[in-house]
Amino acid sequence: GGGGTGPLNSVASVPPRGLVGEPRRRPPSSVPAVQTGGHAAPCRALGITPPEPAPGDRVAVISPSWGGPALFPAVYELGLSRLREWGLEPVEYPSTRAAAASVEERANDVMTAFADPAVTAVLSSIGAEDQIKVLPLLDPDLLRSDPKPFFGYIHCTNLPM
C-alpha cells in the first residue's frame, strides 16, 4: 500500500496493551501488520485518494451492522478515548449506540456521515453480516461526491466498495 503516517495507518500507534491487559502480539514479519493506504483502495482504483485523518479532524463513528456499543459500552468508550488521544474528534450518529436501530436508520447514518463536509473519515464501531442490508439503501453518487477513508472490520469490507 501507500505510505501514510496518520494515526490510523500505523501499528506503532495502536495501544501496546489489549483490553484485558495482555500485551498485543505482533504478526510474523513476513505478514504486513497494516496495509497503509489500503482503506482507500476502491477510491484509488477510480483515481481518487482521500486524505488520511489528522489531529483535529472530525471522524464519524457509525454502526452500520447493529448497535453493538449499546451492549458493549466499555469497549466502545475505550475506542472513543483512543480516537481522542490521537487528536481526533469522534462524531456519533443516532443509531451508533441503538441496539434495535432499523436498517433505514443505519443507512441514514452512513449517508449522513459521508455527506458531512466537516467529517474527514468514517469508522465502523462494529462489524456483522447484517450490514449487507444497508447497501441497497445507499446513494453511490453521494458517496463518490466526497470520498473519505472508511475504516471497519469483519463484514464492513463491502461497504466502501
PDB file of C-alpha atoms in Angstrom:
ATOM      1  CA  GLY A   1       0.000   0.000   0.000  1.00  0.00           C
ATOM      2  CA  GLY A   2       0.813   3.700   0.110  1.00  0.00           C
ATOM      3  CA  GLY A   3       2.958   5.443   2.682  1.00  0.00           C
ATOM      4  CA  GLY A   4       0.517   7.063   5.094  1.00  0.00           C
ATOM      5  CA  THR A   5       1.673   8.156   8.508  1.00  0.00           C
ATOM      6  CA  GLY A   6      -1.651   9.100  10.111  1.00  0.00           C
ATOM      7  CA  PRO A   7      -2.655   7.653  13.486  1.00  0.00           C
ATOM      8  CA  LEU A   8      -4.909   5.029  11.902  1.00  0.00           C
ATOM      9  CA  ASN A   9      -2.243   3.838   9.465  1.00  0.00           C
ATOM     10  CA  SER A  10       0.451   2.669  11.822  1.00  0.00           C
ATOM     11  CA  VAL A  11       0.831  -0.368  14.039  1.00  0.00           C
ATOM     12  CA  ALA A  12       3.085   1.723  16.276  1.00  0.00           C
ATOM     13  CA  SER A  13       0.131   3.992  17.059  1.00  0.00           C
ATOM     14  CA  VAL A  14      -2.005   1.087  18.283  1.00  0.00           C
ATOM     15  CA  PRO A  15      -2.001   0.980  22.061  1.00  0.00           C
ATOM     16  CA  PRO A  16       0.558  -1.625  23.175  1.00  0.00           C
ATOM     17  CA  ARG A  17      -1.791  -3.491  25.509  1.00  0.00           C
ATOM     18  CA  GLY A  18      -5.017  -5.360  24.808  1.00  0.00           C
ATOM     19  CA  LEU A  19      -8.334  -4.797  26.534  1.00  0.00           C
ATOM     20  CA  VAL A  20      -7.615  -7.347  29.263  1.00  0.00           C
ATOM     21  CA  GLY A  21      -4.106  -6.108  29.966  1.00  0.00           C
ATOM     22  CA  GLU A  22      -2.356  -8.682  27.793  1.00  0.00           C
ATOM     23  CA  PRO A  23       0.429  -7.483  25.508  1.00  0.00           C
ATOM     24  CA  ARG A  24      -0.514  -7.354  21.840  1.00  0.00           C
ATOM     25  CA  ARG A  25       1.258  -9.916  19.731  1.00  0.00           C
ATOM     26  CA  ARG A  26       2.946  -8.729  16.583  1.00  0.00           C
ATOM     27  CA  PRO A  27       2.258 -10.723  13.414  1.00  0.00           C
ATOM     28  CA  PRO A  28       5.222 -12.500  11.829  1.00  0.00           C
ATOM     29  CA  SER A  29       7.455 -10.066   9.966  1.00  0.00           C
ATOM     30  CA  SER A  30       6.579 -11.732   6.663  1.00  0.00           C
ATOM     31  CA  VAL A  31       2.944 -10.639   7.109  1.00  0.00           C
ATOM     32  CA  PRO A  32       2.294  -6.891   6.932  1.00  0.00           C
ATOM     33  CA  ALA A  33       0.544  -5.768  10.116  1.00  0.00           C
ATOM     34  CA  VAL A  34      -1.351  -2.972   8.395  1.00  0.00           C
ATOM     35  CA  GLN A  35      -1.650  -2.240   4.722  1.00  0.00           C
ATOM     36  CA  THR A  36      -1.154   1.521   4.836  1.00  0.00           C
ATOM     37  CA  GLY A  37      -3.483   3.241   2.458  1.00  0.00           C
ATOM     38  CA  GLY A  38      -5.461   0.027   1.912  1.00  0.00           C
ATOM     39  CA  HIS A  39      -8.602   1.693   3.227  1.00  0.00           C
ATOM     40  CA  ALA A  40      -8.710   3.856   0.112  1.00  0.00           C
ATOM     41  CA  ALA A  41      -8.072   1.107  -2.454  1.00  0.00           C
ATOM     42  CA  PRO A  42     -11.523   1.368  -4.129  1.00  0.00           C
ATOM     43  CA  CYS A  43     -11.119   5.149  -4.417  1.00  0.00           C
ATOM     44  CA  ARG A  44      -7.611   4.775  -5.777  1.00  0.00           C
ATOM     45  CA  ALA A  45      -8.940   2.449  -8.481  1.00  0.00           C
ATOM     46  CA  LEU A  46     -11.014   5.438  -9.610  1.00  0.00           C
ATOM     47  CA  GLY A  47      -8.007   7.769  -9.410  1.00  0.00           C
ATOM     48  CA  ILE A  48      -9.158   9.291  -6.106  1.00  0.00           C
ATOM     49  CA  THR A  49      -7.052   9.324  -2.937  1.00  0.00           C
ATOM     50  CA  PRO A  50      -8.922  10.717   0.063  1.00  0.00           C
ATOM     51  CA  PRO A  51      -6.725  12.337   2.714  1.00  0.00           C
ATOM     52  CA  GLU A  52      -5.912  10.458   5.901  1.00  0.00           C
ATOM     53  CA  PRO A  53      -7.382  11.743   9.162  1.00  0.00           C
ATOM     54  CA  ALA A  54      -5.077  14.095  11.053  1.00  0.00           C
ATOM     55  CA  PRO A  55      -5.182  15.520  14.581  1.00  0.00           C
ATOM     56  CA  GLY A  56      -8.059  17.957  14.910  1.00  0.00           C
ATOM     57  CA  ASP A  57     -10.180  16.165  12.283  1.00  0.00           C
ATOM     58  CA  ARG A  58     -13.759  15.120  12.914  1.00  0.00           C
ATOM     59  CA  VAL A  59     -14.302  11.413  12.261  1.00  0.00           C
ATOM     60  CA  ALA A  60     -17.713   9.775  12.011  1.00  0.00           C
ATOM     61  CA  VAL A  61     -18.358   6.740  14.197  1.00  0.00           C
ATOM     62  CA  ILE A  62     -21.221   4.645  12.852  1.00  0.00           C
ATOM     63  CA  SER A  63     -22.670   1.174  13.432  1.00  0.00           C
ATOM     64  CA  PRO A  64     -23.890   0.010  10.005  1.00  0.00           C
ATOM     65  CA  SER A  65     -24.462  -3.589  11.168  1.00  0.00           C
ATOM     66  CA  TRP A  66     -26.094  -3.185  14.556  1.00  0.00           C
ATOM     67  CA  GLY A  67     -25.775  -1.030  17.654  1.00  0.00           C
ATOM     68  CA  GLY A  68     -23.079  -3.106  19.342  1.00  0.00           C
ATOM     69  CA  PRO A  69     -21.942  -0.172  21.504  1.00  0.00           C
ATOM     70  CA  ALA A  70     -25.247  -0.496  23.388  1.00  0.00           C
ATOM     71  CA  LEU A  71     -24.239  -3.987  24.536  1.00  0.00           C
ATOM     72  CA  PHE A  72     -20.519  -3.297  24.940  1.00  0.00           C
ATOM     73  CA  PRO A  73     -20.323   0.318  26.175  1.00  0.00           C
ATOM     74  CA  ALA A  74     -16.983  -0.042  27.982  1.00  0.00           C
ATOM     75  CA  VAL A  75     -15.190  -1.314  24.886  1.00  0.00           C
ATOM     76  CA  TYR A  76     -16.844   1.345  22.749  1.00  0.00           C
ATOM     77  CA  GLU A  77     -15.911   4.141  25.161  1.00  0.00           C
ATOM     78  CA  LEU A  78     -12.322   2.874  25.169  1.00  0.00           C
ATOM     79  CA  GLY A  79     -12.306   3.179  21.374  1.00  0.00           C
ATOM     80  CA  LEU A  80     -13.624   6.733  21.554  1.00  0.00           C
ATOM     81  CA  SER A  81     -10.976   7.635  24.121  1.00  0.00           C
ATOM     82  CA  ARG A  82      -8.255   6.258  21.823  1.00  0.00           C
ATOM     83  CA  LEU A  83      -9.515   8.414  18.970  1.00  0.00           C
ATOM     84  CA  ARG A  84      -9.389  11.458  21.255  1.00  0.00           C
ATOM     85  CA  GLU A  85      -5.863  10.540  22.408  1.00  0.00           C
ATOM     86  CA  TRP A  86      -4.829  10.607  18.734  1.00  0.00           C
ATOM     87  CA  GLY A  87      -6.250  14.130  18.498  1.00  0.00           C
ATOM     88  CA  LEU A  88      -9.331  13.125  16.503  1.00  0.00           C
ATOM     89  CA  GLU A  89     -12.847  14.304  17.319  1.00  0.00           C
ATOM     90  CA  PRO A  90     -15.335  11.404  17.174  1.00  0.00           C
ATOM     91  CA  VAL A  91     -18.792  12.297  15.864  1.00  0.00           C
ATOM     92  CA  GLU A  92     -21.508   9.814  16.807  1.00  0.00           C
ATOM     93  CA  TYR A  93     -24.695   9.325  14.831  1.00  0.00           C
ATOM     94  CA  PRO A  94     -28.197   8.457  16.113  1.00  0.00           C
ATOM     95  CA  SER A  95     -28.046   4.695  15.500  1.00  0.00           C
ATOM     96  CA  THR A  96     -24.443   4.195  16.644  1.00  0.00           C
ATOM     97  CA  ARG A  97     -25.475   3.113  20.157  1.00  0.00           C
ATOM     98  CA  ALA A  98     -29.021   1.970  19.308  1.00  0.00           C
ATOM     99  CA  ALA A  99     -29.206  -1.823  19.661  1.00  0.00           C
ATOM    100  CA  ALA A 100     -32.534  -2.024  17.808  1.00  0.00           C
ATOM    101  CA  ALA A 101     -31.878   0.541  15.061  1.00  0.00           C
ATOM    102  CA  SER A 102     -33.614  -0.255  11.792  1.00  0.00           C
ATOM    103  CA  VAL A 103     -31.772  -0.828   8.530  1.00  0.00           C
ATOM    104  CA  GLU A 104     -33.108   2.524   7.331  1.00  0.00           C
ATOM    105  CA  GLU A 105     -31.753   4.339  10.390  1.00  0.00           C
ATOM    106  CA  ARG A 106     -28.339   2.726   9.965  1.00  0.00           C
ATOM    107  CA  ALA A 107     -28.263   3.528   6.224  1.00  0.00           C
ATOM    108  CA  ASN A 108     -29.213   7.131   7.007  1.00  0.00           C
ATOM    109  CA  ASP A 109     -26.253   7.390   9.383  1.00  0.00           C
ATOM    110  CA  VAL A 110     -23.885   6.076   6.695  1.00  0.00           C
ATOM    111  CA  MET A 111     -25.194   8.592   4.158  1.00  0.00           C
ATOM    112  CA  THR A 112     -25.181  11.469   6.645  1.00  0.00           C
ATOM    113  CA  ALA A 113     -21.589  10.715   7.684  1.00  0.00           C
ATOM    114  CA  PHE A 114     -20.331  10.625   4.099  1.00  0.00           C
ATOM    115  CA  ALA A 115     -22.345  13.730   3.149  1.00  0.00           C
ATOM    116  CA  ASP A 116     -20.989  15.844   6.019  1.00  0.00           C
ATOM    117  CA  PRO A 117     -18.152  18.017   4.651  1.00  0.00           C
ATOM    118  CA  ALA A 118     -16.801  18.535   8.194  1.00  0.00           C
ATOM    119  CA  VAL A 119     -16.148  14.786   8.579  1.00  0.00           C
ATOM    120  CA  THR A 120     -12.826  13.594   7.129  1.00  0.00           C
ATOM    121  CA  ALA A 121     -13.139   9.820   7.738  1.00  0.00           C
ATOM    122  CA  VAL A 122     -15.777   7.265   8.662  1.00  0.00           C
ATOM    123  CA  LEU A 123     -15.209   4.456  11.196  1.00  0.00           C
ATOM    124  CA  SER A 124     -17.440   1.475  11.820  1.00  0.00           C
ATOM    125  CA  SER A 125     -17.749   0.655  15.510  1.00  0.00           C
ATOM    126  CA  ILE A 126     -18.560  -2.993  14.848  1.00  0.00           C
ATOM    127  CA  GLY A 127     -18.995  -5.430  12.012  1.00  0.00           C
ATOM    128  CA  ALA A 128     -21.548  -8.152  11.308  1.00  0.00           C
ATOM    129  CA  GLU A 129     -23.289  -9.627   8.305  1.00  0.00           C
ATOM    130  CA  ASP A 130     -26.463  -7.558   8.806  1.00  0.00           C
ATOM    131  CA  GLN A 131     -24.538  -4.606   7.374  1.00  0.00           C
ATOM    132  CA  ILE A 132     -25.175  -6.023   3.891  1.00  0.00           C
ATOM    133  CA  LYS A 133     -28.838  -4.931   4.232  1.00  0.00           C
ATOM    134  CA  VAL A 134     -27.690  -1.296   4.303  1.00  0.00           C
ATOM    135  CA  LEU A 135     -26.080  -1.410   0.841  1.00  0.00           C
ATOM    136  CA  PRO A 136     -29.252  -1.165  -1.303  1.00  0.00           C
ATOM    137  CA  LEU A 137     -30.298   1.954   0.624  1.00  0.00           C
ATOM    138  CA  LEU A 138     -27.097   3.901  -0.095  1.00  0.00           C
ATOM    139  CA  ASP A 139     -26.711   6.509  -2.841  1.00  0.00           C
ATOM    140  CA  PRO A 140     -23.443   5.728  -4.669  1.00  0.00           C
ATOM    141  CA  ASP A 141     -23.345   9.181  -6.272  1.00  0.00           C
ATOM    142  CA  LEU A 142     -23.415  10.854  -2.857  1.00  0.00           C
ATOM    143  CA  LEU A 143     -20.697   8.509  -1.577  1.00  0.00           C
ATOM    144  CA  ARG A 144     -18.489   9.334  -4.595  1.00  0.00           C
ATOM    145  CA  SER A 145     -19.090  13.083  -4.290  1.00  0.00           C
ATOM    146  CA  ASP A 146     -16.965  13.430  -1.122  1.00  0.00           C
ATOM    147  CA  PRO A 147     -14.628  10.411  -0.867  1.00  0.00           C
ATOM    148  CA  LYS A 148     -13.427   9.641   2.639  1.00  0.00           C
ATOM    149  CA  PRO A 149     -11.383   6.853   4.154  1.00  0.00           C
ATOM    150  CA  PHE A 150     -13.614   4.172   5.641  1.00  0.00           C
ATOM    151  CA  PHE A 151     -12.289   2.037   8.478  1.00  0.00           C
ATOM    152  CA  GLY A 152     -14.026  -1.153   9.519  1.00  0.00           C
ATOM    153  CA  TYR A 153     -13.507  -4.841  10.025  1.00  0.00           C
ATOM    154  CA  ILE A 154     -15.208  -8.197   9.656  1.00  0.00           C
ATOM    155  CA  HIS A 155     -18.130  -7.695   7.239  1.00  0.00           C
ATOM    156  CA  CYS A 156     -17.574  -3.989   6.647  1.00  0.00           C
ATOM    157  CA  THR A 157     -15.235  -4.605   3.728  1.00  0.00           C
ATOM    158  CA  ASN A 158     -18.058  -4.431   1.174  1.00  0.00           C
ATOM    159  CA  LEU A 159     -19.338  -1.057   2.404  1.00  0.00           C
ATOM    160  CA  PRO A 160     -16.524   1.079   0.918  1.00  0.00           C
ATOM    161  CA  MET A 161     -16.890  -0.658  -2.440  1.00  0.00           C
TER     162      MET A 161
END
